[in-house]
């Protein structure tokens, strides 16, 4: 494909191992085992290849990346290659010693996920006793070390009424950025969708609270609000557009255009153990399949938003419409839009969460 854009970011999923069991985890149900994870040398090569490709920042993610004993070495390789380094973590295991080691290695930024604004709610959803306490202590260490801090609040039915409290918590911790991120329904979140989905009225109230806080805290705290597609009338550009901004590398080395792309049948994903990252980005059939606008069906083709939302989410189209090449059901022009709205009000299929764990 000609005119392939330069990617901006690399999401490096160093491992799927994690001490938490969050029921909305975006990792696949079939989690990669430790025995399949890339070794240090391969991850270091990926960091250098990413920089050569023009990528500006790397998100060191998982699972829980702190489980990797070589995290500091991988961070340092990325730093020396000129990448801005962001650690996406549950913060369980982020001790003062570990943080000092990572900062010395060149870590620039830490993003800590919060499941709630109290120990009770956090520990239940994280499926880990003591999670809230560990997160609070780690967030304070990050600020004391002089690193940039983002608080990531994943919003669902169980905490949607605590959005104001999340804003207060981010202020109190000294975060520079807060993500009020409604659950995105991929991976484990699909299995728990009916239990996680807030009401439309709760979503509207969340939007009002966030808009008011943005005005009040302008210049002090940046607040990103990731909307729930199920209440939208137009899709958003998933990952900035398929094959346009982000490369995801899984723990076993597959390069994907987004977290959930491996769920799409018929796509073959090249592995960084066998091909350079740049070659995969430019020439891989998987990256080119839904890149640009030529692949789009009606009414997407020719739409004045085609180069704004780039067709929306392919994995969502597969999940709800049954076809990855269909119009994103988040769009009101999709024949599957009503079905998506119905799913948002579906009664819970079970009384309790299916928590994330290795082995399903």
XYZ file of C-alpha atoms in Angstrom, residues 26-325:
300
model
C -8.900 -5.883 27.340
C -6.507 -8.834 27.092
C -7.923 -11.821 25.182
C -9.743 -14.618 26.987
C -6.998 -16.972 25.785
C -4.046 -15.377 27.551
C -0.453 -15.961 26.447
C 1.541 -18.167 28.815
C 4.886 -17.135 30.280
C 6.656 -19.810 28.242
C 5.661 -18.044 24.988
C 6.825 -14.541 25.963
C 9.504 -12.745 23.971
C 12.927 -12.704 25.592
C 14.832 -9.563 26.564
C 16.959 -9.494 23.429
C 13.921 -9.602 21.141
C 12.097 -6.864 23.045
C 15.232 -4.714 22.885
C 15.335 -5.212 19.109
C 11.675 -4.204 18.880
C 12.415 -0.961 20.746
C 15.230 -0.048 18.371
C 13.162 -0.968 15.316
C 10.273 1.142 16.643
C 12.508 4.178 16.957
C 13.899 3.636 13.454
C 10.337 3.481 12.129
C 9.616 6.932 13.562
C 7.582 5.918 16.600
C 7.708 8.583 19.296
C 6.533 6.794 22.429
C 6.234 3.297 23.842
C 3.625 2.104 26.325
C 5.054 -0.699 28.449
C 1.991 -2.710 29.257
C 0.593 -6.147 29.984
C -0.942 -7.843 31.946
C 1.344 -6.417 34.568
C 4.746 -5.394 33.126
C 6.303 -5.241 36.608
C 6.253 -9.045 36.603
C 9.085 -8.935 34.035
C 12.466 -8.932 35.792
C 13.999 -7.324 32.695
C 11.614 -4.342 32.660
C 14.359 -1.847 33.561
C 16.633 -3.122 30.779
C 13.831 -2.933 28.190
C 12.942 0.559 29.445
C 16.539 1.662 29.161
C 16.837 0.343 25.610
C 13.701 2.282 24.646
C 15.007 5.405 26.369
C 18.401 5.231 24.661
C 16.629 4.766 21.331
C 14.883 8.093 21.896
C 11.414 6.807 22.782
C 9.222 8.444 25.418
C 8.528 5.661 27.915
C 5.197 5.167 29.661
C 4.600 2.372 32.164
C 0.966 1.181 32.228
C 0.583 -0.645 35.513
C -1.765 -1.871 38.210
C 0.953 -0.546 40.576
C 0.819 -3.750 42.610
C 4.516 -4.409 43.135
C 5.709 -0.876 42.311
C 7.995 -0.374 45.305
C 10.217 2.619 45.993
C 13.285 0.568 44.985
C 11.686 -0.648 41.757
C 10.533 2.836 40.793
C 13.971 4.319 41.459
C 15.491 1.613 39.229
C 13.022 2.354 36.431
C 13.519 6.109 36.684
C 17.292 5.618 36.416
C 16.654 3.459 33.348
C 14.867 6.350 31.645
C 11.198 5.938 32.545
C 9.271 9.144 31.780
C 5.673 8.489 32.765
C 3.517 6.148 34.843
C -0.159 5.372 34.290
C -1.892 3.672 37.211
C -5.292 2.044 36.863
C -7.882 2.519 39.609
C -10.949 0.301 39.831
C -12.599 2.472 42.486
C -12.093 5.318 44.938
C -12.225 3.144 48.057
C -10.546 -0.084 49.194
C -13.872 -1.917 49.149
C -14.769 -1.205 45.524
C -11.214 -1.413 44.202
C -10.292 -4.682 45.844
C -13.530 -6.399 44.800
C -13.272 -5.440 41.105
C -9.503 -5.980 40.975
C -10.050 -9.340 42.656
C -7.021 -8.596 44.828
C -6.993 -7.726 48.536
C -4.895 -4.646 49.259
C -4.950 -3.352 45.691
C -6.253 0.125 46.582
C -3.631 0.691 49.278
C -0.852 -0.405 46.913
C -2.090 1.950 44.172
C -2.297 4.985 46.465
C 1.182 4.389 47.856
C 2.647 3.841 44.373
C 1.000 6.986 42.956
C 2.553 9.085 45.709
C 5.968 7.535 45.039
C 5.658 8.380 41.340
C 5.007 12.052 42.098
C 7.808 12.144 44.698
C 10.206 10.736 42.070
C 9.272 13.618 39.781
C 7.683 11.399 37.124
C 4.536 12.298 35.216
C 1.446 10.522 36.576
C -1.793 9.572 34.856
C -4.688 8.138 36.840
C -6.743 5.767 34.695
C -10.284 5.209 35.965
C -12.129 2.503 34.058
C -15.816 3.318 34.411
C -18.573 0.729 34.675
C -21.878 0.242 36.444
C -20.209 -0.418 39.783
C -18.311 2.891 39.942
C -20.062 5.230 37.482
C -21.482 7.224 40.388
C -17.953 7.897 41.674
C -16.692 9.988 38.752
C -16.529 13.140 40.884
C -14.578 11.181 43.487
C -12.128 9.977 40.816
C -11.515 13.606 39.823
C -10.909 14.539 43.461
C -8.548 11.573 43.860
C -6.479 12.563 40.822
C -6.164 16.105 42.195
C -5.187 14.834 45.623
C -2.504 12.534 44.212
C -0.971 15.301 42.092
C -1.669 13.626 38.748
C -1.171 15.689 35.612
C -3.700 13.685 33.664
C -6.855 11.713 34.376
C -8.553 9.244 32.056
C -12.246 8.761 32.699
C -12.394 5.760 30.419
C -15.677 3.923 30.042
C -15.202 0.201 29.615
C -14.461 -0.794 26.034
C -16.148 -4.100 25.290
C -13.391 -6.395 24.077
C -11.723 -9.381 25.720
C -13.011 -10.097 29.203
C -15.409 -7.146 29.134
C -17.597 -8.916 26.558
C -18.050 -11.834 28.956
C -19.202 -9.364 31.631
C -20.929 -6.780 29.430
C -24.384 -6.927 30.999
C -22.900 -6.515 34.491
C -20.562 -3.677 33.538
C -22.778 -1.521 31.307
C -24.057 1.687 32.952
C -27.384 3.193 31.993
C -27.658 5.913 29.360
C -28.703 8.350 32.092
C -25.583 7.522 34.105
C -23.435 8.080 31.034
C -25.031 11.509 30.431
C -24.413 12.484 34.046
C -20.774 11.382 33.713
C -20.342 13.576 30.650
C -21.805 16.565 32.498
C -19.493 16.065 35.476
C -16.410 15.712 33.262
C -17.264 18.790 31.186
C -17.690 20.904 34.322
C -14.438 19.598 35.817
C -12.498 20.312 32.627
C -13.529 23.949 32.824
C -12.773 24.213 36.537
C -9.385 22.456 36.353
C -8.087 23.815 33.049
C -4.331 24.277 33.309
C -4.138 22.034 36.386
C -5.435 18.615 35.387
C -5.958 17.278 31.864
C -9.052 15.065 31.744
C -9.589 12.642 28.862
C -13.080 11.184 28.557
C -13.281 7.928 26.606
C -16.916 7.485 25.616
C -18.831 4.193 25.589
C -19.561 3.290 21.962
C -22.867 1.695 22.940
C -24.400 5.127 23.558
C -22.864 6.797 20.487
C -24.390 7.710 17.140
C -21.055 7.947 15.349
C -18.014 5.708 15.753
C -14.663 6.929 17.000
C -11.365 6.299 15.261
C -10.334 3.101 17.027
C -6.601 3.292 17.859
C -6.508 6.448 15.724
C -7.546 4.386 12.701
C -6.594 0.837 11.712
C -2.910 0.752 10.803
C -2.496 4.522 11.132
C -1.058 5.390 14.536
C -0.392 2.411 16.799
C 1.312 -0.974 16.666
C 0.467 -3.540 19.343
C 3.030 -6.266 19.978
C 1.673 -9.166 22.018
C 3.698 -11.093 24.615
C 4.402 -13.835 22.071
C 5.529 -11.365 19.387
C 2.548 -10.969 17.060
C 2.157 -7.433 15.680
C -1.475 -6.254 15.692
C -3.269 -3.064 14.625
C -5.300 -3.106 17.886
C -5.715 -5.086 21.127
C -8.485 -7.353 19.882
C -7.528 -7.778 16.216
C -6.584 -11.427 16.755
C -10.284 -12.225 17.188
C -10.888 -11.480 13.486
C -10.851 -14.711 11.461
C -8.818 -14.834 8.288
C -6.151 -12.355 9.350
C -2.570 -13.589 9.614
C -0.383 -11.610 11.993
C 3.338 -11.484 11.367
C 5.658 -12.030 14.300
C 8.516 -9.713 15.289
C 10.675 -12.815 15.844
C 10.577 -13.417 12.087
C 10.110 -10.001 10.460
C 11.283 -6.450 11.268
C 8.655 -4.155 12.758
C 8.911 -1.724 9.842
C 8.299 -4.445 7.271
C 5.247 -5.634 9.182
C 3.851 -2.104 9.487
C 4.209 -1.298 5.813
C 3.577 -4.640 4.099
C 1.586 -6.916 6.391
C -1.757 -7.980 4.979
C -3.302 -7.653 8.446
C -2.281 -3.991 8.757
C -3.329 -3.172 5.197
C -6.660 -5.023 5.284
C -8.635 -2.128 6.841
C -6.131 0.698 6.393
C -7.389 3.817 4.631
C -10.840 3.987 3.025
C -10.820 1.703 -0.041
C -12.082 -1.310 1.934
C -15.146 0.521 3.282
C -18.709 -0.618 2.496
C -21.657 1.692 1.905
C -22.650 3.993 3.575
C -19.099 4.486 4.925
C -17.484 4.897 1.512
C -17.785 8.547 0.551
C -19.032 9.605 3.988
C -17.697 12.992 5.088
C -16.423 11.297 8.280
C -14.544 8.495 6.490
C -11.169 10.130 7.151
C -12.171 11.182 10.662
C -13.275 7.899 12.211
C -11.590 5.647 9.569
C -14.502 3.229 9.764
C -14.549 2.893 13.546
C -13.910 -0.450 15.237
C -13.489 -3.623 13.170
C -13.596 -5.897 16.204
C -16.863 -4.308 17.326
C -18.305 -4.834 13.850
C -17.351 -8.501 14.097
C -18.779 -8.905 17.596
C -22.152 -7.289 16.894
C -22.675 -7.414 13.114
C -20.866 -10.719 12.601
C -18.588 -9.235 9.924
C -15.347 -7.337 10.533
C -15.828 -5.438 7.249
